[in-house]
PDB file of N, CA and C in Angstrom:
ATOM      1  N   UNK A   1      94.404  91.957 108.558  1.00 80.00           N
ATOM      2  CA  UNK A   1      94.081  92.040 110.088  1.00 80.00           C
ATOM      3  C   UNK A   1      95.218  91.290 110.944  1.00 80.00           C
ATOM      4  N   UNK A   2      95.441  91.818 111.962  1.00 89.00           N
ATOM      5  CA  UNK A   2      96.214  91.110 112.926  1.00 89.00           C
ATOM      6  C   UNK A   2      95.533  90.014 113.953  1.00 89.00           C
ATOM      7  N   UNK A   3      96.289  89.333 114.301  1.00 89.00           N
ATOM      8  CA  UNK A   3      96.123  88.072 115.379  1.00 89.00           C
ATOM      9  C   UNK A   3      95.315  88.356 116.526  1.00 89.00           C
ATOM     10  N   UNK A   4      95.816  89.594 117.130  1.00 91.00           N
ATOM     11  CA  UNK A   4      95.602  90.281 118.240  1.00 91.00           C
ATOM     12  C   UNK A   4      94.235  90.694 118.021  1.00 91.00           C
ATOM     13  N   UNK A   5      93.764  91.169 116.809  1.00 92.00           N
ATOM     14  CA  UNK A   5      92.438  91.710 116.407  1.00 92.00           C
ATOM     15  C   UNK A   5      91.362  90.551 116.276  1.00 92.00           C
ATOM     16  N   UNK A   6      91.866  89.687 115.737  1.00 92.00           N
ATOM     17  CA  UNK A   6      90.809  88.398 115.731  1.00 92.00           C
ATOM     18  C   UNK A   6      90.588  87.635 116.862  1.00 92.00           C
ATOM     19  N   UNK A   7      91.758  87.837 117.861  1.00 92.00           N
ATOM     20  CA  UNK A   7      91.415  87.003 118.874  1.00 92.00           C
ATOM     21  C   UNK A   7      90.390  87.412 119.797  1.00 92.00           C
ATOM     22  N   UNK A   8      90.098  89.268 119.818  1.00 94.00           N
ATOM     23  CA  UNK A   8      89.613  89.901 120.565  1.00 94.00           C
ATOM     24  C   UNK A   8      87.875  89.389 120.043  1.00 94.00           C
ATOM     25  N   UNK A   9      87.848  89.138 119.007  1.00 92.00           N
ATOM     26  CA  UNK A   9      86.401  88.919 118.270  1.00 92.00           C
ATOM     27  C   UNK A   9      85.578  87.615 118.767  1.00 92.00           C
ATOM     28  N   UNK A  10      84.420  87.812 119.043  1.00 92.00           N
ATOM     29  CA  UNK A  10      83.660  86.897 119.509  1.00 92.00           C
ATOM     30  C   UNK A  10      83.388  85.561 118.429  1.00 92.00           C
ATOM     31  N   UNK A  11      82.852  84.375 118.700  1.00 91.00           N
ATOM     32  CA  UNK A  11      82.655  83.223 117.842  1.00 91.00           C
ATOM     33  C   UNK A  11      81.722  83.794 116.707  1.00 91.00           C
ATOM     34  N   UNK A  12      80.632  84.339 116.860  1.00 94.00           N
ATOM     35  CA  UNK A  12      79.836  85.001 116.010  1.00 94.00           C
ATOM     36  C   UNK A  12      80.550  85.792 114.845  1.00 94.00           C
ATOM     37  N   UNK A  13      81.098  87.009 115.672  1.00 95.00           N
ATOM     38  CA  UNK A  13      81.967  87.753 114.961  1.00 95.00           C
ATOM     39  C   UNK A  13      82.793  87.293 113.759  1.00 95.00           C
ATOM     40  N   UNK A  14      83.398  86.174 114.334  1.00 95.00           N
ATOM     41  CA  UNK A  14      84.665  85.631 113.408  1.00 95.00           C
ATOM     42  C   UNK A  14      83.895  84.690 112.257  1.00 95.00           C
ATOM     43  N   UNK A  15      82.581  84.191 112.591  1.00 95.00           N
ATOM     44  CA  UNK A  15      82.164  83.719 111.735  1.00 95.00           C
ATOM     45  C   UNK A  15      81.714  84.664 110.479  1.00 95.00           C
ATOM     46  N   UNK A  16      80.753  85.658 110.876  1.00 96.00           N
ATOM     47  CA  UNK A  16      80.569  87.041 110.332  1.00 96.00           C
ATOM     48  C   UNK A  16      81.811  87.634 109.576  1.00 96.00           C
ATOM     49  N   UNK A  17      82.881  87.600 109.996  1.00 96.00           N
ATOM     50  CA  UNK A  17      84.012  88.341 109.256  1.00 96.00           C
ATOM     51  C   UNK A  17      84.730  87.130 108.325  1.00 96.00           C
ATOM     52  N   UNK A  18      84.613  85.751 108.684  1.00 97.00           N
ATOM     53  CA  UNK A  18      84.804  84.646 107.684  1.00 97.00           C
ATOM     54  C   UNK A  18      84.243  84.766 106.403  1.00 97.00           C
ATOM     55  N   UNK A  19      83.073  84.795 106.552  1.00 97.00           N
ATOM     56  CA  UNK A  19      81.819  85.133 105.412  1.00 97.00           C
ATOM     57  C   UNK A  19      82.012  86.227 104.431  1.00 97.00           C
ATOM     58  N   UNK A  20      82.690  87.321 105.227  1.00 98.00           N
ATOM     59  CA  UNK A  20      82.669  88.448 104.622  1.00 98.00           C
ATOM     60  C   UNK A  20      84.083  88.336 103.635  1.00 98.00           C
ATOM     61  N   UNK A  21      85.077  87.521 104.149  1.00 97.00           N
ATOM     62  CA  UNK A  21      86.258  87.299 103.650  1.00 97.00           C
ATOM     63  C   UNK A  21      86.515  86.532 102.459  1.00 97.00           C
ATOM     64  N   UNK A  22      85.264  85.417 102.656  1.00 98.00           N
ATOM     65  CA  UNK A  22      85.186  84.309 101.498  1.00 98.00           C
ATOM     66  C   UNK A  22      84.297  85.159 100.267  1.00 98.00           C
ATOM     67  N   UNK A  23      83.260  86.220 100.482  1.00 98.00           N
ATOM     68  CA  UNK A  23      82.853  86.711  99.494  1.00 98.00           C
ATOM     69  C   UNK A  23      83.892  87.759  98.871  1.00 98.00           C
ATOM     70  N   UNK A  24      84.770  88.219  99.601  1.00 97.00           N
ATOM     71  CA  UNK A  24      85.833  88.905  99.274  1.00 97.00           C
ATOM     72  C   UNK A  24      86.627  88.035  98.050  1.00 97.00           C
ATOM     73  N   UNK A  25      87.122  87.006  98.513  1.00 97.00           N
ATOM     74  CA  UNK A  25      87.980  85.955  97.726  1.00 97.00           C
ATOM     75  C   UNK A  25      87.497  85.837  96.489  1.00 97.00           C
ATOM     76  N   UNK A  26      86.141  85.286  96.419  1.00 97.00           N
ATOM     77  CA  UNK A  26      85.265  85.288  95.314  1.00 97.00           C
ATOM     78  C   UNK A  26      85.461  86.365  94.405  1.00 97.00           C
ATOM     79  N   UNK A  27      85.031  87.281  95.082  1.00 96.00           N
ATOM     80  CA  UNK A  27      85.082  88.651  93.835  1.00 96.00           C
ATOM     81  C   UNK A  27      86.440  89.172  93.298  1.00 96.00           C
ATOM     82  N   UNK A  28      87.325  88.614  94.347  1.00 96.00           N
ATOM     83  CA  UNK A  28      88.629  88.933  93.840  1.00 96.00           C
ATOM     84  C   UNK A  28      89.314  87.675  92.546  1.00 96.00           C
ATOM     85  N   UNK A  29      88.608  86.507  92.722  1.00 96.00           N
ATOM     86  CA  UNK A  29      88.837  85.391  91.864  1.00 96.00           C
ATOM     87  C   UNK A  29      88.156  85.760  90.209  1.00 96.00           C
ATOM     88  N   UNK A  30      87.006  86.306  90.783  1.00 95.00           N
ATOM     89  CA  UNK A  30      86.230  86.702  89.638  1.00 95.00           C
ATOM     90  C   UNK A  30      86.850  88.162  88.780  1.00 95.00           C
ATOM     91  N   UNK A  31      87.397  88.793  89.531  1.00 96.00           N
ATOM     92  CA  UNK A  31      88.432  90.417  88.831  1.00 96.00           C
ATOM     93  C   UNK A  31      89.542  89.384  88.184  1.00 96.00           C
ATOM     94  N   UNK A  32      89.868  88.693  88.714  1.00 94.00           N
ATOM     95  CA  UNK A  32      91.600  88.049  88.168  1.00 94.00           C
ATOM     96  C   UNK A  32      91.023  87.363  86.675  1.00 94.00           C
ATOM     97  N   UNK A  33      89.946  86.538  87.003  1.00 95.00           N
ATOM     98  CA  UNK A  33      89.334  85.769  85.782  1.00 95.00           C
ATOM     99  C   UNK A  33      88.985  86.768  84.306  1.00 95.00           C
ATOM    100  N   UNK A  34      88.541  88.124  84.674  1.00 95.00           N
ATOM    101  CA  UNK A  34      88.207  88.872  83.575  1.00 95.00           C
ATOM    102  C   UNK A  34      89.482  89.738  83.550  1.00 95.00           C
ATOM    103  N   UNK A  35      90.433  89.787  84.234  1.00 94.00           N
ATOM    104  CA  UNK A  35      91.629  90.538  83.872  1.00 94.00           C
ATOM    105  C   UNK A  35      91.313  92.025  84.704  1.00 94.00           C
ATOM    106  N   UNK A  36      90.190  92.417  85.683  1.00 95.00           N
ATOM    107  CA  UNK A  36      90.116  93.837  86.004  1.00 95.00           C
ATOM    108  C   UNK A  36      90.820  93.729  87.559  1.00 95.00           C
ATOM    109  N   UNK A  37      91.598  93.051  88.113  1.00 93.00           N
ATOM    110  CA  UNK A  37      92.295  92.875  89.419  1.00 93.00           C
ATOM    111  C   UNK A  37      93.462  93.602  89.222  1.00 93.00           C
ATOM    112  N   UNK A  38      93.408  94.787  89.957  1.00 93.00           N
ATOM    113  CA  UNK A  38      94.313  95.671  90.087  1.00 93.00           C
ATOM    114  C   UNK A  38      95.562  95.352  91.247  1.00 93.00           C
ATOM    115  N   UNK A  39      95.027  94.865  92.438  1.00 93.00           N
ATOM    116  CA  UNK A  39      95.744  94.722  93.873  1.00 93.00           C
ATOM    117  C   UNK A  39      95.918  93.210  93.810  1.00 93.00           C
ATOM    118  N   UNK A  40      96.784  92.693  93.145  1.00 93.00           N
ATOM    119  CA  UNK A  40      97.189  91.323  93.349  1.00 93.00           C
ATOM    120  C   UNK A  40      97.505  90.748  94.502  1.00 93.00           C
ATOM    121  N   UNK A  41      98.210  91.522  95.224  1.00 96.00           N
ATOM    122  CA  UNK A  41      98.660  91.032  96.814  1.00 96.00           C
ATOM    123  C   UNK A  41      97.520  91.049  97.550  1.00 96.00           C
ATOM    124  N   UNK A  42      96.578  91.860  97.405  1.00 96.00           N
ATOM    125  CA  UNK A  42      95.309  91.633  98.174  1.00 96.00           C
ATOM    126  C   UNK A  42      94.827  90.110  97.959  1.00 96.00           C
ATOM    127  N   UNK A  43      94.880  89.561  97.259  1.00 94.00           N
ATOM    128  CA  UNK A  43      94.452  87.652  96.998  1.00 94.00           C
ATOM    129  C   UNK A  43      95.069  87.326  98.124  1.00 94.00           C
ATOM    130  N   UNK A  44      96.554  87.492  98.302  1.00 96.00           N
ATOM    131  CA  UNK A  44      97.272  86.537  99.270  1.00 96.00           C
ATOM    132  C   UNK A  44      96.744  87.021 100.782  1.00 96.00           C
ATOM    133  N   UNK A  45      96.371  88.616 101.046  1.00 96.00           N
ATOM    134  CA  UNK A  45      96.396  89.022 102.038  1.00 96.00           C
ATOM    135  C   UNK A  45      95.009  88.229 102.673  1.00 96.00           C
ATOM    136  N   UNK A  46      94.122  88.072 101.740  1.00 97.00           N
ATOM    137  CA  UNK A  46      92.407  87.637 102.034  1.00 97.00           C
ATOM    138  C   UNK A  46      92.759  86.220 102.374  1.00 97.00           C
ATOM    139  N   UNK A  47      93.727  85.817 101.634  1.00 97.00           N
ATOM    140  CA  UNK A  47      93.813  83.995 102.026  1.00 97.00           C
ATOM    141  C   UNK A  47      94.597  83.733 103.183  1.00 97.00           C
ATOM    142  N   UNK A  48      95.270  84.674 104.037  1.00 97.00           N
ATOM    143  CA  UNK A  48      95.950  84.408 105.089  1.00 97.00           C
ATOM    144  C   UNK A  48      95.063  84.855 106.132  1.00 97.00           C
ATOM    145  N   UNK A  49      94.073  85.988 105.952  1.00 97.00           N
ATOM    146  CA  UNK A  49      93.312  86.271 106.994  1.00 97.00           C
ATOM    147  C   UNK A  49      92.062  85.320 107.108  1.00 97.00           C
ATOM    148  N   UNK A  50      91.882  84.739 105.897  1.00 97.00           N
ATOM    149  CA  UNK A  50      90.723  83.622 106.252  1.00 97.00           C
ATOM    150  C   UNK A  50      91.394  82.245 106.945  1.00 97.00           C
ATOM    151  N   UNK A  51      92.600  82.027 107.017  1.00 97.00           N
ATOM    152  CA  UNK A  51      93.306  80.800 107.406  1.00 97.00           C
ATOM    153  C   UNK A  51      93.418  81.451 109.019  1.00 97.00           C
ATOM    154  N   UNK A  52      93.656  82.620 109.027  1.00 96.00           N
ATOM    155  CA  UNK A  52      94.047  83.383 110.589  1.00 96.00           C
ATOM    156  C   UNK A  52      92.763  83.023 111.204  1.00 96.00           C
ATOM    157  N   UNK A  53      91.659  83.399 110.712  1.00 96.00           N
ATOM    158  CA  UNK A  53      90.327  83.351 111.207  1.00 96.00           C
ATOM    159  C   UNK A  53      90.045  81.864 111.543  1.00 96.00           C
ATOM    160  N   UNK A  54      90.088  80.800 110.948  1.00 96.00           N
ATOM    161  CA  UNK A  54      89.933  79.575 111.119  1.00 96.00           C
ATOM    162  C   UNK A  54      90.510  79.182 112.156  1.00 96.00           C
ATOM    163  N   UNK A  55      91.925  79.443 112.170  1.00 96.00           N
ATOM    164  CA  UNK A  55      93.161  78.850 113.174  1.00 96.00           C
ATOM    165  C   UNK A  55      92.400  79.458 114.621  1.00 96.00           C
ATOM    166  N   UNK A  56      92.251  80.739 114.942  1.00 95.00           N
ATOM    167  CA  UNK A  56      91.860  81.006 116.056  1.00 95.00           C
ATOM    168  C   UNK A  56      90.690  80.581 116.200  1.00 95.00           C
ATOM    169  N   UNK A  57      89.504  80.549 115.478  1.00 94.00           N
ATOM    170  CA  UNK A  57      88.273  80.022 115.832  1.00 94.00           C
ATOM    171  C   UNK A  57      88.308  78.471 116.177  1.00 94.00           C
ATOM    172  N   UNK A  58      89.215  77.853 115.637  1.00 95.00           N
ATOM    173  CA  UNK A  58      89.266  76.325 116.272  1.00 95.00           C
ATOM    174  C   UNK A  58      90.086  76.174 117.334  1.00 95.00           C
ATOM    175  N   UNK A  59      91.056  77.027 117.502  1.00 94.00           N
ATOM    176  CA  UNK A  59      91.604  77.336 119.223  1.00 94.00           C
ATOM    177  C   UNK A  59      90.675  77.446 120.430  1.00 94.00           C
ATOM    178  N   UNK A  60      89.705  78.455 119.843  1.00 92.00           N
ATOM    179  CA  UNK A  60      88.731  78.866 120.757  1.00 92.00           C
ATOM    180  C   UNK A  60      87.855  77.888 121.175  1.00 92.00           C
ATOM    181  N   UNK A  61      87.464  76.989 119.930  1.00 92.00           N
ATOM    182  CA  UNK A  61      86.643  76.112 120.177  1.00 92.00           C
ATOM    183  C   UNK A  61      87.087  74.695 121.090  1.00 92.00           C
ATOM    184  N   UNK A  62      88.652  74.587 120.861  1.00 93.00           N
ATOM    185  CA  UNK A  62      89.456  73.521 121.689  1.00 93.00           C
ATOM    186  C   UNK A  62      89.343  74.147 123.111  1.00 93.00           C
ATOM    187  N   UNK A  63      89.587  75.376 123.380  1.00 90.00           N
ATOM    188  CA  UNK A  63      89.901  75.941 124.503  1.00 90.00           C
ATOM    189  C   UNK A  63      88.432  75.940 125.201  1.00 90.00           C
ATOM    190  N   UNK A  64      87.143  75.689 124.595  1.00 87.00           N
ATOM    191  CA  UNK A  64      85.559  75.787 125.165  1.00 87.00           C
ATOM    192  C   UNK A  64      85.537  74.322 125.588  1.00 87.00           C
ATOM    193  N   UNK A  65      86.063  73.457 125.033  1.00 86.00           N
ATOM    194  CA  UNK A  65      85.694  72.046 125.250  1.00 86.00           C
ATOM    195  C   UNK A  65      86.704  71.412 126.304  1.00 86.00           C
ATOM    196  N   UNK A  66      87.538  72.354 126.527  1.00 77.00           N
ATOM    197  CA  UNK A  66      88.621  71.531 127.323  1.00 77.00           C
ATOM    198  C   UNK A  66      88.249  71.925 129.119  1.00 77.00           C
TER     199      UNK A  66
END
């Protein structure tokens, strides 16, 4: 997910996307523990997407207060 795509989302959509990614991250961790994980690179992609969403959400919150 690109940063420009994330910036276009509203606060509610950001929260929904964050919840979805956290659920996917949990599933990936579970697959890794059981030895069923095929796309190991996806784990890092999800982590970076979560960080990107949190960063942009924080920026939007700061802009709303200013």
